[in-house]
Amino acid sequence: GGAWTFGSSLDDGVEHFMSRGNVIVVKINYRVGPLGFLSTGDNVLPGNYGLKDQRLAIQWIKQNIDRFGGDPEKIVLLGFGTGGSSVHLHLMHKDMEKLVKGGISISGTATSPFAVQSSGHELAFQYAKKLGCDKLKTSIKLKECLKKMPADNLVSGIKYLQVFEYGNFGAFSPVIESPDSEKPFLTEFPIETIRSGRSAQVPWLASYTTENGIYNAALLLKRSSNGRAKIEELKSRWNELAPYFFSYPYFWKRSERDNHSRKLKQQYLGYRNFSVENYFDVQRMFTNELYKNGVEAALDAHRKYGDSPVYAYVYDNPAQKSFAQLLSRQKNLFLGTGMGDDYYLMFSNPLRNPLRVDEKISSVRLVKMVEQFAQAGNFSYENCVFPDNRGKRNFQLLAIKRTYCKVMEAKYLPDIVSKNLPRSPLISY
């Protein structure tokens, strides 16, 4: 994870997996930010370097993991956030059938709006200008200018693209590469690849949490210098900020962006305005538009056009200590089950320690679920066997709750809001 911009293999611990002794965990480092994803939209700087790093690492693992006691026939890719999108993007390559047994995408898919842009040309020239490479007319000149720049300046310059807190911190992302690029990683949008049957036919598991948008929305609860919550700023800046919040396509015209922003506000808030009292409706907007809808679109395409098993779960067990509290700078806020509340039970993080008793139980069950996914055809969480979505008219998924799990069938992926959470602290501003 890390919005294509930050994060490394040092971030998350592997104790939950390694203590059981059933799998080998291999972490992959790859280029991020402008070094990993800046693209001029042609064969001069085609982009997707971070994904190409990942692919080289996967190939290396396939060729060498047996020397470390691993089984090269049971390699499973697992990622979180943009790591989840990365997993899914690799499955857009047919030859992945020869490299991996399957993939698990947690809170991120190739169909998430933040996963792929049609081109990075405009952003590349905008970025170069902010770094002092001004009045450039060709990609070659841009590349020459950036190559003369100290690496620290090239990377840290992303701060010039931030428009709201760390809004647009994931400005650089995978792109559709020019057809004349050498060994392109991505030449069409993933939904097209899936529908055409050109994706790898291996088992894939996707997930989201009931309030997946917490990471993004919690920032709105921080207080400005005037003491008011930042969500109030959206009253006057919504059309300006929404395109960055929701990764609108770069090629959209101003009128298209404004029109879509108005529709989003109407859909989730009606005629109400942005305020602390309406925060949970805004959080739901982030959850659906950035995460849940992407999972639903991918599952729908895979179940209709794919020949391999496709599974899903929704997780609803809010953490007592979460990153949302850190982002909002409010220690006593409980905003629901947010992004990572399941992932950080598989891969440990100091911020989440110590785990509650029920979280320790869930941790063991989630790790065992991943082990079963790698080992066998059928897998489960506790006693709930994951149903396959292939050819099914309605979505089949597992709902994982604090004390139980259940198999669900639904026409649309459920948009669940936890009802047992204390929400009054938000009204106390």
XYZ file of C-alpha atoms in Angstrom:
429
model
C 0.000 0.000 0.000
C 0.873 3.700 0.053
C -1.074 5.350 -2.791
C 1.708 4.579 -5.277
C 3.744 7.204 -3.380
C 5.132 5.943 -0.062
C 5.605 2.826 2.038
C 8.172 0.009 2.001
C 8.666 -3.616 2.967
C 9.780 -2.483 6.439
C 6.358 -1.108 7.340
C 4.376 -4.220 8.282
C 5.406 -7.177 10.444
C 4.976 -10.797 9.385
C 4.876 -12.448 12.817
C 1.271 -13.631 12.472
C 2.201 -15.715 9.429
C 5.714 -16.791 10.336
C 4.859 -17.983 13.854
C 2.554 -20.630 12.375
C 5.296 -21.977 10.106
C 3.048 -22.820 7.154
C 4.082 -20.178 4.619
C 7.078 -18.112 3.582
C 6.384 -14.386 3.331
C 8.317 -12.547 0.600
C 8.017 -8.763 0.544
C 8.627 -6.725 -2.592
C 10.103 -3.234 -2.727
C 9.409 -1.191 -5.842
C 9.777 2.365 -7.075
C 6.995 4.744 -6.035
C 5.992 8.355 -6.645
C 7.466 10.081 -9.707
C 10.346 7.577 -9.856
C 7.873 4.741 -10.140
C 4.966 6.190 -12.075
C 5.760 9.467 -13.844
C 4.794 9.126 -17.513
C 4.870 11.399 -20.551
C 2.333 9.190 -22.300
C 4.763 8.033 -25.004
C 7.781 5.763 -25.345
C 10.156 8.376 -23.876
C 8.859 7.937 -20.306
C 6.149 5.279 -20.654
C 5.582 4.889 -16.891
C 4.529 1.923 -14.716
C 8.108 1.352 -13.555
C 6.924 0.320 -10.087
C 4.700 -2.397 -11.558
C 7.551 -3.585 -13.774
C 9.751 -3.835 -10.662
C 7.081 -5.987 -9.044
C 6.863 -8.226 -12.087
C 10.629 -8.814 -12.099
C 10.458 -9.720 -8.405
C 7.610 -12.191 -8.983
C 9.586 -13.856 -11.764
C 12.640 -14.072 -9.491
C 10.566 -15.640 -6.717
C 9.162 -18.224 -9.136
C 12.674 -19.197 -10.211
C 14.318 -19.187 -6.788
C 11.830 -19.744 -3.953
C 12.494 -23.500 -3.867
C 16.012 -22.698 -2.618
C 14.418 -21.149 0.468
C 12.098 -24.073 1.082
C 9.120 -22.570 -0.748
C 6.821 -24.202 -3.276
C 7.014 -22.398 -6.663
C 3.626 -23.888 -7.596
C 1.845 -22.243 -4.686
C 2.785 -18.581 -4.974
C -0.032 -16.249 -3.904
C 0.113 -12.475 -4.392
C -1.363 -10.412 -1.553
C -1.637 -6.638 -1.354
C -3.381 -3.861 0.559
C -4.715 -0.590 -0.871
C -2.686 0.174 -3.970
C -0.902 -3.077 -3.160
C -4.274 -4.769 -3.690
C -4.636 -2.897 -6.967
C -1.130 -4.072 -7.906
C -2.092 -7.706 -7.327
C -5.140 -7.340 -9.558
C -3.163 -5.483 -12.243
C -0.691 -8.357 -12.460
C -3.597 -10.700 -13.090
C -4.334 -8.701 -16.238
C -1.354 -10.586 -17.721
C -2.262 -14.000 -19.113
C 1.167 -15.431 -18.376
C 0.586 -14.953 -14.639
C -1.180 -18.316 -14.860
C 2.314 -19.842 -15.103
C 3.755 -17.772 -12.260
C 1.192 -17.634 -9.447
C -1.558 -19.765 -8.008
C -3.820 -16.835 -7.172
C -4.184 -13.310 -5.839
C -5.724 -11.537 -2.837
C -6.632 -7.847 -3.122
C -7.484 -6.144 0.166
C -9.149 -2.705 -0.132
C -7.918 -2.055 -3.649
C -8.530 -3.427 -7.142
C -7.469 -2.673 -10.703
C -10.930 -1.154 -11.186
C -10.600 1.306 -8.288
C -10.578 4.907 -9.594
C -7.126 5.491 -8.104
C -5.654 2.445 -9.862
C -5.202 3.558 -13.486
C -5.230 6.790 -15.486
C -5.497 6.917 -19.267
C -2.328 9.029 -19.563
C 0.150 10.872 -17.378
C 1.289 13.343 -20.048
C -0.345 16.477 -18.642
C 0.709 15.702 -15.063
C 4.313 15.007 -16.093
C 4.702 18.419 -17.714
C 2.897 20.122 -14.832
C 5.246 18.435 -12.369
C 8.360 19.272 -14.376
C 7.323 22.921 -14.482
C 6.947 23.043 -10.701
C 10.454 21.600 -10.380
C 11.928 24.283 -12.590
C 11.919 22.489 -15.952
C 9.934 25.270 -17.594
C 8.936 25.957 -21.193
C 9.566 22.390 -22.360
C 7.786 21.286 -25.500
C 8.902 17.675 -25.945
C 9.092 14.578 -23.762
C 12.768 14.174 -24.617
C 13.591 17.649 -23.262
C 11.563 16.930 -20.140
C 13.431 13.698 -19.532
C 16.796 15.401 -20.042
C 15.898 18.113 -17.531
C 14.678 15.679 -14.864
C 17.775 13.487 -15.230
C 19.962 16.471 -14.249
C 17.956 17.012 -11.067
C 19.030 15.665 -7.629
C 16.940 12.634 -6.755
C 15.788 14.178 -3.470
C 14.339 17.168 -5.314
C 12.656 14.976 -7.880
C 10.921 12.914 -5.209
C 10.096 15.588 -2.622
C 8.574 17.857 -5.257
C 5.328 15.945 -4.932
C 4.468 18.342 -2.122
C 3.762 20.937 -4.822
C 0.846 18.807 -6.066
C -0.893 18.547 -2.709
C -4.025 20.661 -2.647
C -5.624 19.682 0.680
C -3.761 18.046 3.570
C -2.337 15.059 1.722
C -5.042 15.218 -0.944
C -3.608 14.179 -4.310
C -0.700 12.521 -2.535
C -1.231 9.661 -4.998
C -1.049 11.901 -8.063
C 1.295 9.523 -9.877
C -0.305 6.193 -10.667
C -0.273 3.418 -13.278
C -1.223 4.572 -16.772
C -2.262 3.091 -20.083
C 1.021 2.967 -21.961
C 1.661 3.982 -25.521
C 1.427 0.992 -27.918
C 4.946 1.712 -29.191
C 6.462 1.449 -25.694
C 9.030 -1.289 -25.169
C 7.482 -4.176 -23.216
C 4.462 -2.176 -21.939
C 2.841 -3.350 -18.718
C -0.637 -1.953 -19.398
C -2.140 -1.124 -22.785
C -5.876 -1.051 -21.966
C -8.121 -0.485 -18.971
C -8.375 -3.597 -16.767
C -12.163 -3.866 -17.125
C -11.643 -4.342 -20.872
C -9.050 -7.050 -20.251
C -11.373 -8.948 -17.923
C -14.372 -8.719 -20.251
C -12.311 -9.919 -23.202
C -11.127 -13.006 -21.310
C -7.475 -11.962 -21.598
C -6.846 -11.817 -17.838
C -5.076 -14.638 -16.011
C -7.516 -17.377 -15.068
C -6.425 -17.995 -11.485
C -8.414 -17.719 -8.235
C -8.845 -14.153 -6.999
C -10.168 -12.889 -3.656
C -11.210 -9.242 -3.205
C -12.331 -7.488 -0.036
C -13.472 -4.189 1.424
C -14.499 -2.939 4.847
C -17.820 -1.395 5.759
C -16.287 2.057 6.204
C -13.329 1.693 3.852
C -13.198 5.446 3.202
C -12.096 6.345 6.732
C -8.473 7.005 5.697
C -9.645 9.607 3.231
C -12.528 11.113 5.171
C -10.984 11.282 8.651
C -8.744 14.134 7.530
C -11.862 16.258 7.246
C -12.300 16.075 11.024
C -9.008 17.829 11.752
C -9.419 21.357 13.027
C -8.128 24.343 11.117
C -6.383 27.258 12.811
C -9.795 28.855 13.355
C -10.928 25.830 15.377
C -13.435 24.608 12.800
C -13.330 21.133 11.262
C -11.829 21.022 7.785
C -14.994 19.461 6.405
C -16.454 22.969 6.532
C -14.002 24.033 3.789
C -15.798 21.766 1.330
C -18.759 24.141 1.322
C -16.784 26.543 -0.832
C -14.139 24.236 -2.327
C -16.053 21.087 -3.274
C -15.801 21.443 -7.060
C -12.106 22.268 -6.705
C -11.209 19.351 -4.417
C -13.520 16.506 -5.480
C -11.472 15.666 -8.626
C -8.410 15.084 -6.423
C -10.311 13.175 -3.739
C -11.849 10.751 -6.222
C -9.171 10.531 -8.922
C -11.228 11.877 -11.800
C -9.807 11.024 -15.240
C -7.255 13.668 -16.212
C -8.816 14.110 -19.643
C -12.172 15.318 -18.243
C -13.001 18.912 -19.073
C -13.814 21.418 -16.330
C -17.552 21.180 -17.061
C -17.442 17.367 -16.797
C -15.613 17.516 -13.479
C -18.012 20.083 -12.010
C -21.054 18.164 -13.213
C -19.820 14.910 -11.674
C -18.982 16.652 -8.392
C -22.502 18.069 -8.185
C -23.981 14.628 -8.804
C -21.869 13.078 -6.045
C -22.912 15.692 -3.525
C -26.556 15.288 -4.487
C -26.379 11.499 -4.267
C -24.908 11.372 -0.772
C -25.996 14.635 0.851
C -29.069 15.689 -1.083
C -29.638 19.362 -0.365
C -27.658 19.332 2.878
C -24.204 20.889 3.056
C -20.838 19.684 4.291
C -20.645 19.726 8.079
C -19.505 17.607 11.017
C -23.110 16.525 11.532
C -23.142 15.084 8.002
C -19.677 13.558 8.235
C -20.785 9.922 7.998
C -22.541 10.553 4.692
C -19.285 11.965 3.343
C -17.359 8.994 4.703
C -19.834 6.684 2.959
C -19.167 8.584 -0.279
C -15.443 7.871 0.006
C -16.121 4.234 0.903
C -18.360 3.580 -2.073
C -16.728 5.691 -4.743
C -13.100 4.796 -4.003
C -13.394 1.190 -2.853
C -16.673 -0.732 -2.797
C -17.816 0.197 -6.301
C -14.466 -0.878 -7.757
C -14.721 -4.272 -6.044
C -18.262 -4.672 -7.347
C -17.306 -3.786 -10.935
C -14.398 -6.239 -10.903
C -16.406 -9.094 -9.369
C -19.201 -8.535 -11.856
C -16.816 -8.722 -14.820
C -14.928 -11.748 -13.511
C -18.082 -13.738 -12.703
C -19.538 -13.096 -16.174
C -16.460 -13.422 -18.374
C -13.907 -15.434 -16.377
C -13.258 -19.151 -16.068
C -11.519 -19.062 -12.691
C -12.919 -18.820 -9.145
C -13.584 -15.333 -7.807
C -14.351 -14.641 -4.155
C -15.137 -11.699 -1.909
C -15.556 -10.713 1.720
C -16.715 -7.626 3.579
C -15.131 -7.049 6.977
C -16.981 -5.368 9.845
C -15.125 -5.324 13.148
C -13.874 -1.829 14.041
C -10.445 -1.484 15.618
C -10.133 0.166 18.998
C -6.930 1.889 17.843
C -6.899 2.836 14.179
C -5.130 5.069 11.703
C -8.306 7.144 11.476
C -7.645 8.494 14.956
C -4.129 9.444 13.921
C -5.297 11.188 10.741
C -8.122 13.077 12.433
C -6.005 13.822 15.514
C -8.934 12.724 17.639
C -8.108 9.882 20.033
C -11.677 9.066 21.024
C -13.350 8.847 17.620
C -14.880 5.556 16.516
C -15.772 5.927 12.876
C -16.508 2.304 11.993
C -14.535 -0.504 10.391
C -11.976 1.291 8.312
C -9.344 0.524 5.750
C -6.749 -1.847 7.174
C -8.765 -3.068 10.147
C -8.561 -6.552 8.592
C -5.139 -6.219 6.934
C -3.393 -5.217 10.168
C -4.605 -8.424 11.770
C -2.655 -10.331 9.106
C 0.378 -8.036 8.957
C 1.175 -6.359 12.256
C 1.741 -2.658 12.872
C 2.837 -1.045 16.159
C -0.053 1.422 16.059
C -2.528 -1.445 16.368
C -0.913 -3.013 19.434
C -2.096 -4.418 21.693
C -4.887 -6.314 19.932
C -8.163 -7.050 21.683
C -8.959 -10.681 22.487
C -11.489 -10.862 19.634
C -8.933 -9.309 17.240
C -6.370 -11.956 18.177
C -8.938 -14.627 17.326
C -9.774 -12.909 14.028
C -6.060 -12.608 13.267
C -5.548 -16.366 13.504
C -8.619 -17.011 11.353
C -7.574 -14.519 8.656
C -4.046 -15.933 8.471
C -5.430 -19.474 8.274
C -7.776 -18.289 5.501
C -4.794 -17.115 3.429
C -2.938 -20.367 4.072
C -5.923 -22.391 2.869
C -6.251 -20.175 -0.210
C -2.673 -21.096 -1.146
C -2.973 -24.779 -0.331
C -6.378 -25.978 -1.472
C -9.278 -25.327 -3.801
C -11.806 -24.635 -1.048
C -11.020 -22.223 1.778
C -12.917 -20.670 4.639
C -12.983 -18.186 7.472
C -13.760 -20.163 10.607
C -16.631 -22.443 9.457
C -17.804 -20.207 6.604
C -16.695 -21.601 3.240
C -16.122 -18.959 0.574
C -18.646 -19.231 -2.272
C -17.494 -18.853 -5.888
C -19.073 -16.013 -7.887
C -18.532 -17.576 -11.310
C -21.706 -17.645 -13.342
C -23.845 -16.552 -10.406
C -26.702 -14.126 -10.938
C -26.234 -12.469 -7.536
C -23.016 -11.628 -5.733
C -21.763 -14.251 -3.297
C -19.624 -13.056 -0.429
C -18.639 -13.634 3.145
C -19.499 -11.134 5.856
C -16.904 -11.270 8.638
C -18.135 -9.772 11.894
C -16.621 -9.540 15.374
C -17.992 -12.807 16.735
C -19.305 -14.638 13.680
C -19.264 -14.921 9.911
C -21.990 -15.635 7.389
C -22.369 -16.296 3.677
C -24.372 -13.625 1.878
C -26.077 -13.344 -1.493
C -26.973 -9.908 -2.829
C -27.872 -8.141 -6.053
C -25.410 -5.384 -5.115
C -22.521 -5.499 -2.678
C -23.919 -4.390 0.678
C -23.368 -0.827 1.760
C -23.370 -1.541 5.478
C -23.041 1.101 8.166
C -22.317 -0.231 11.658
C -25.097 0.746 14.011
C -23.415 -0.097 17.310
C -20.798 2.635 17.334
C -20.796 5.736 19.531
C -20.965 8.699 17.183
C -21.800 11.579 19.487
C -18.172 12.835 19.752
C -18.496 14.191 16.229
C -21.362 16.447 17.221
C -19.377 17.990 20.083
C -17.230 20.328 17.944
